[in-house]
């Protein structure tokens, strides 16, 4: 981070880019009664006949407040997946640059690298599912633009040690993307408070997990104003639709309900851990800091199929490195978990 220079990381084409200027960019409503004849919309009101706010100001203002951060440090996208794709497109030159991922981890980083023609250097986690910091720093070269850290990590469910992430933030001169999709379930603090200390830090979160809004697609990116400025330049003007903005706003304003649901999920997680622990065919139960549990079993394919036959779908993660014979269980409702546990106890 010492020699960090954002300008050197931005693709030349993005630096030179003159962003599209939309009707809602050129005239920003101050709330007064106006006649809008500037965007070729159908004038008959049905709730969504107007283009949405391209910068989602109402939603950002609430998020900024809740996270004690400036609105200019927030970018919203059509799920984290769009946010991550924008990061690639802003900083990685196709067929030249590379990124680093730490398998076993979230599959989208690799897919997005492929789509964007960016080389993905994979550095396996250690056997206790921690980043191998020395090895990571060894594979960094001048074309390494991004390092993806998922903490709590999917599918291993653990949060990485703070000191390891800190070392990476301090030693890597590209951008460190910390994916905090599961942060609301974690006992660890978010890295958001560290944005002020690390100009190379990007934190992504989502409303898809703890906030219970996977269906509306809303991903959040927090970073320095400079980084957000670059991403704003290349994002599609109306990337977050009106219905999503409204629904997300209602939900983030209802923190009591969200926190209550998280509490219930964590309590259920503990029950599920206890039940899994007592099963003979469960060989390792990994510690979890998320809303799911990774378990090593005797024969994952067999157990997966047995559960399917009982109408329960879990995720078989056995093809992932270090995850041989593992199943990933998302924590469900108390009724669902009770059924799952009863079924698991009956398996032969
Ligand atoms: C589920 C998940 C996401 C969420 O992606 P969205 O596109 O926001 O739904 C992001 N990162 C990880 C690691 C996940 O497991």
XYZ file of C-alpha atoms and ligand atoms in Angstrom:
363
model
C 0.000 0.000 0.000
C 2.963 2.320 0.584
C 3.511 2.965 -3.107
C -0.195 2.834 -3.903
C -1.246 4.972 -6.862
C -4.837 4.572 -8.038
C -4.214 6.335 -11.345
C -1.729 3.655 -12.330
C -4.366 0.969 -11.796
C -7.212 2.441 -13.843
C -7.411 1.189 -17.441
C -6.387 3.787 -19.983
C -9.693 3.531 -21.838
C -11.570 4.200 -18.609
C -9.371 7.156 -17.746
C -10.116 8.718 -21.126
C -13.799 7.849 -21.077
C -16.457 10.525 -21.327
C -19.363 8.904 -19.414
C -22.886 8.799 -20.877
C -24.936 11.691 -19.619
C -28.551 10.693 -18.972
C -31.611 12.925 -18.777
C -31.564 12.435 -14.996
C -27.899 13.504 -14.932
C -28.560 16.733 -16.775
C -31.552 17.825 -14.767
C -31.559 16.754 -11.122
C -34.945 17.232 -9.490
C -34.979 19.323 -6.313
C -38.429 17.982 -5.488
C -40.398 20.920 -6.898
C -43.361 20.295 -9.173
C -41.909 20.130 -12.720
C -43.229 18.956 -16.055
C -40.788 16.283 -17.226
C -40.534 16.194 -21.014
C -36.853 15.315 -21.214
C -36.570 11.517 -21.219
C -39.169 10.275 -23.718
C -41.066 8.486 -20.969
C -44.773 7.675 -21.090
C -46.321 10.503 -19.016
C -49.177 8.428 -17.523
C -48.316 7.588 -13.929
C -48.255 3.914 -12.960
C -45.610 4.123 -10.247
C -42.684 3.148 -12.461
C -43.166 5.102 -15.690
C -40.205 7.378 -14.850
C -36.513 6.419 -14.996
C -35.055 5.717 -11.556
C -32.479 7.900 -9.810
C -29.176 6.844 -11.451
C -27.312 7.500 -8.180
C -29.922 6.029 -5.800
C -29.608 9.025 -3.493
C -32.343 8.150 -0.957
C -30.979 4.659 -0.386
C -27.366 5.813 -0.224
C -28.181 8.510 2.265
C -29.622 5.926 4.689
C -26.702 3.521 4.146
C -24.200 6.348 4.603
C -25.855 7.227 7.873
C -25.973 3.676 9.169
C -22.377 2.893 8.206
C -20.950 6.304 9.176
C -19.478 6.869 5.758
C -19.841 9.475 3.013
C -22.442 8.901 0.272
C -19.611 9.474 -2.204
C -17.953 6.327 -0.905
C -20.858 4.099 -1.957
C -21.699 2.462 -5.271
C -24.798 0.289 -5.680
C -25.222 -2.438 -8.256
C -27.531 -5.136 -9.582
C -26.252 -7.607 -6.961
C -22.619 -7.920 -5.833
C -22.066 -9.706 -9.088
C -22.482 -6.471 -11.052
C -20.333 -4.590 -8.560
C -17.526 -7.138 -8.916
C -17.789 -7.062 -12.703
C -17.484 -3.262 -12.683
C -14.323 -3.558 -10.604
C -12.787 -5.891 -13.184
C -13.778 -3.656 -16.066
C -12.416 -0.517 -14.454
C -9.029 -1.884 -13.472
C -8.099 -5.001 -15.484
C -6.820 -4.789 -19.040
C -8.032 -7.919 -20.881
C -5.300 -10.369 -21.908
C -2.684 -8.413 -19.921
C -3.519 -8.026 -16.264
C -4.051 -10.660 -13.600
C -5.887 -11.039 -10.317
C -5.475 -13.328 -7.303
C -8.156 -15.505 -5.730
C -7.909 -17.828 -2.742
C -9.753 -21.117 -3.333
C -11.833 -22.704 -2.011
C -13.924 -19.547 -2.327
C -16.875 -17.891 -4.057
C -16.980 -19.061 -7.675
C -17.915 -15.747 -9.290
C -14.425 -14.202 -8.977
C -13.049 -16.853 -11.314
C -15.989 -16.711 -13.727
C -15.696 -12.922 -13.951
C -11.953 -13.247 -14.594
C -12.770 -15.572 -17.475
C -15.448 -13.276 -18.899
C -13.108 -10.299 -18.721
C -10.124 -12.219 -20.133
C -8.059 -11.614 -17.025
C -5.656 -14.238 -15.719
C -6.668 -15.704 -12.377
C -3.756 -16.696 -10.138
C -5.035 -19.108 -7.532
C -3.322 -19.423 -4.150
C -4.956 -22.143 -2.050
C -5.962 -21.429 1.499
C -3.915 -23.277 4.119
C -5.362 -26.439 5.681
C -7.039 -24.393 8.393
C -8.715 -22.281 5.682
C -6.584 -19.150 6.169
C -4.901 -17.042 3.455
C -1.340 -18.146 2.712
C 0.078 -14.636 2.946
C 3.688 -15.420 1.984
C 2.599 -17.422 -1.039
C 0.151 -14.687 -2.124
C 2.824 -11.990 -1.943
C 5.154 -14.234 -3.935
C 2.801 -14.499 -6.930
C 2.100 -10.741 -7.097
C 3.672 -9.031 -10.126
C 3.323 -5.589 -11.700
C 0.265 -6.740 -13.658
C -1.606 -7.926 -10.550
C -4.511 -5.530 -10.132
C -6.916 -7.198 -7.709
C -6.842 -9.552 -4.744
C -10.170 -11.101 -3.708
C -10.651 -11.939 -0.043
C -13.983 -13.405 1.023
C -14.455 -13.135 4.786
C -16.474 -14.869 6.160
C -15.492 -17.168 3.335
C -17.913 -19.133 1.206
C -17.906 -22.196 1.356
C -15.572 -22.686 4.342
C -17.723 -20.440 6.612
C -14.827 -18.996 8.648
C -13.616 -15.412 8.906
C -9.933 -14.920 8.189
C -7.526 -13.701 10.861
C -7.427 -9.940 11.025
C -3.612 -9.855 11.080
C -3.379 -11.793 7.809
C -5.753 -9.445 6.003
C -3.903 -6.475 7.472
C -0.586 -7.770 6.164
C -2.062 -8.159 2.699
C -3.562 -4.670 2.762
C -0.202 -3.228 3.784
C 1.943 -5.192 1.322
C -0.122 -5.254 -1.870
C -0.183 -2.206 -4.147
C -3.190 -3.312 -6.158
C -6.749 -3.246 -4.862
C -7.831 -5.586 -2.076
C -11.504 -6.502 -2.449
C -12.971 -7.840 0.792
C -16.283 -9.552 0.075
C -18.429 -9.260 3.203
C -21.579 -10.976 1.941
C -21.914 -12.728 5.327
C -20.657 -9.976 7.637
C -24.009 -9.553 9.404
C -23.674 -13.085 10.809
C -20.066 -12.620 11.891
C -18.681 -11.944 15.342
C -15.900 -9.964 13.674
C -16.212 -6.320 12.790
C -16.597 -5.151 9.200
C -13.525 -3.742 7.437
C -15.555 -0.637 6.572
C -14.028 1.302 9.440
C -10.594 0.688 7.875
C -11.338 2.414 4.559
C -9.846 5.531 6.044
C -6.527 3.744 6.655
C -6.227 1.831 3.371
C -6.692 3.642 0.037
C -6.392 0.244 -1.700
C -9.351 -1.289 0.149
C -12.733 -2.076 -1.417
C -15.462 -3.632 0.749
C -18.474 -5.289 -0.891
C -21.687 -6.243 0.865
C -25.092 -7.393 -0.336
C -28.756 -7.397 0.638
C -28.996 -11.013 -0.585
C -28.113 -12.819 2.642
C -28.876 -11.404 6.107
C -31.201 -8.746 4.676
C -33.293 -11.414 2.984
C -33.546 -9.686 -0.398
C -31.769 -12.015 -2.820
C -34.687 -11.556 -5.229
C -34.333 -7.802 -5.712
C -30.588 -7.892 -6.568
C -28.786 -5.216 -4.627
C -25.035 -5.225 -4.073
C -23.106 -2.508 -2.261
C -19.545 -1.369 -2.788
C -17.720 0.835 -0.281
C -14.358 2.408 -1.105
C -12.509 5.729 -1.312
C -14.287 8.544 -3.167
C -11.672 8.210 -5.912
C -12.358 4.521 -6.491
C -16.136 5.062 -6.404
C -15.678 7.918 -8.881
C -13.985 5.563 -11.349
C -16.720 2.935 -10.978
C -19.479 5.534 -11.378
C -17.952 6.514 -14.701
C -18.482 3.071 -16.204
C -21.661 1.813 -14.546
C -24.817 1.598 -16.690
C -26.813 4.772 -15.910
C -29.919 3.056 -14.519
C -28.359 -0.109 -13.137
C -30.555 -0.288 -10.002
C -34.246 -0.273 -10.871
C -36.945 1.715 -9.098
C -38.655 -1.271 -7.435
C -35.326 -2.474 -6.033
C -34.477 0.978 -4.683
C -37.857 1.267 -2.945
C -37.817 -2.228 -1.498
C -34.216 -1.945 -0.302
C -34.925 1.388 1.361
C -37.844 -0.054 3.344
C -35.755 -2.962 4.474
C -32.625 -1.086 5.551
C -34.871 1.241 7.536
C -36.284 -1.796 9.347
C -33.100 -2.735 11.202
C -35.024 -4.222 14.139
C -36.574 -6.899 11.960
C -33.294 -7.680 10.166
C -31.380 -7.997 13.429
C -34.115 -10.160 14.921
C -33.990 -12.541 11.965
C -30.198 -12.709 12.166
C -30.474 -13.558 15.858
C -32.891 -16.386 15.125
C -30.684 -17.725 12.341
C -27.650 -17.729 14.653
C -29.585 -19.572 17.344
C -30.766 -22.129 14.793
C -27.215 -22.475 13.523
C -26.128 -23.529 16.986
C -28.899 -26.154 17.158
C -27.938 -27.470 13.750
C -24.255 -27.643 14.753
C -25.173 -29.682 17.810
C -27.264 -32.092 15.758
C -24.606 -32.507 13.064
C -21.954 -33.116 15.708
C -23.835 -36.125 17.015
C -24.040 -37.845 13.626
C -21.727 -40.756 12.978
C -21.214 -40.037 9.285
C -20.129 -36.437 9.971
C -16.338 -36.513 10.211
C -15.422 -32.841 10.552
C -17.625 -29.916 11.451
C -15.864 -26.681 10.537
C -16.307 -23.549 12.685
C -18.803 -21.127 11.160
C -19.117 -17.367 11.210
C -21.874 -17.272 8.560
C -25.446 -18.529 7.982
C -24.267 -21.898 6.730
C -22.266 -24.864 7.940
C -19.621 -26.852 6.086
C -19.333 -30.481 7.144
C -17.016 -33.243 5.981
C -18.925 -36.504 5.741
C -18.078 -40.125 4.954
C -19.464 -40.017 1.397
C -20.782 -36.654 0.206
C -22.308 -37.903 -3.062
C -24.245 -40.609 -1.241
C -25.458 -38.291 1.547
C -26.370 -35.587 -0.947
C -28.504 -38.024 -2.932
C -30.131 -39.432 0.194
C -31.157 -35.923 1.244
C -32.486 -35.149 -2.241
C -34.640 -38.268 -2.047
C -36.112 -36.764 1.132
C -36.795 -33.437 -0.616
C -33.873 -31.594 1.026
C -31.402 -29.745 -1.210
C -27.978 -28.946 0.244
C -24.824 -28.003 -1.640
C -22.219 -30.627 -2.408
C -18.879 -28.777 -2.329
C -16.714 -31.847 -2.882
C -15.275 -30.649 -6.182
C -13.671 -27.651 -4.470
C -10.024 -27.912 -3.398
C -9.570 -28.857 0.296
C -13.290 -29.671 0.402
C -13.373 -33.349 -0.487
C -16.565 -35.002 0.787
C -18.073 -31.811 2.124
C -21.667 -30.653 2.194
C -22.772 -27.087 2.811
C -25.949 -26.618 4.842
C -27.708 -23.245 4.812
C -29.510 -22.567 8.087
C -33.267 -22.631 7.449
C -36.334 -21.839 9.549
C -36.798 -23.738 12.832
C -39.321 -26.052 11.110
C -36.996 -26.710 8.188
C -34.060 -27.410 10.458
C -36.128 -29.743 12.602
C -37.136 -31.710 9.518
C -33.542 -31.771 8.272
C -32.248 -33.041 11.606
C -34.902 -35.751 11.783
C -34.026 -36.880 8.262
C -30.273 -36.841 8.953
C -30.759 -39.002 12.045
C -32.627 -41.590 10.002
C -29.993 -41.950 7.271
C -28.362 -45.368 7.030
C -24.085 -14.939 -1.922
C -22.794 -14.250 -2.112
C -22.746 -12.993 -2.719
C -24.012 -12.324 -3.127
O -24.043 -11.922 -4.410
P -25.288 -11.058 -4.920
O -24.965 -10.916 -6.359
O -25.243 -9.757 -4.168
O -26.530 -11.830 -4.631
C -21.523 -12.352 -2.834
N -20.400 -12.919 -2.386
C -20.424 -14.128 -1.789
C -19.174 -14.698 -1.252
C -21.616 -14.824 -1.655
O -21.609 -16.037 -1.064
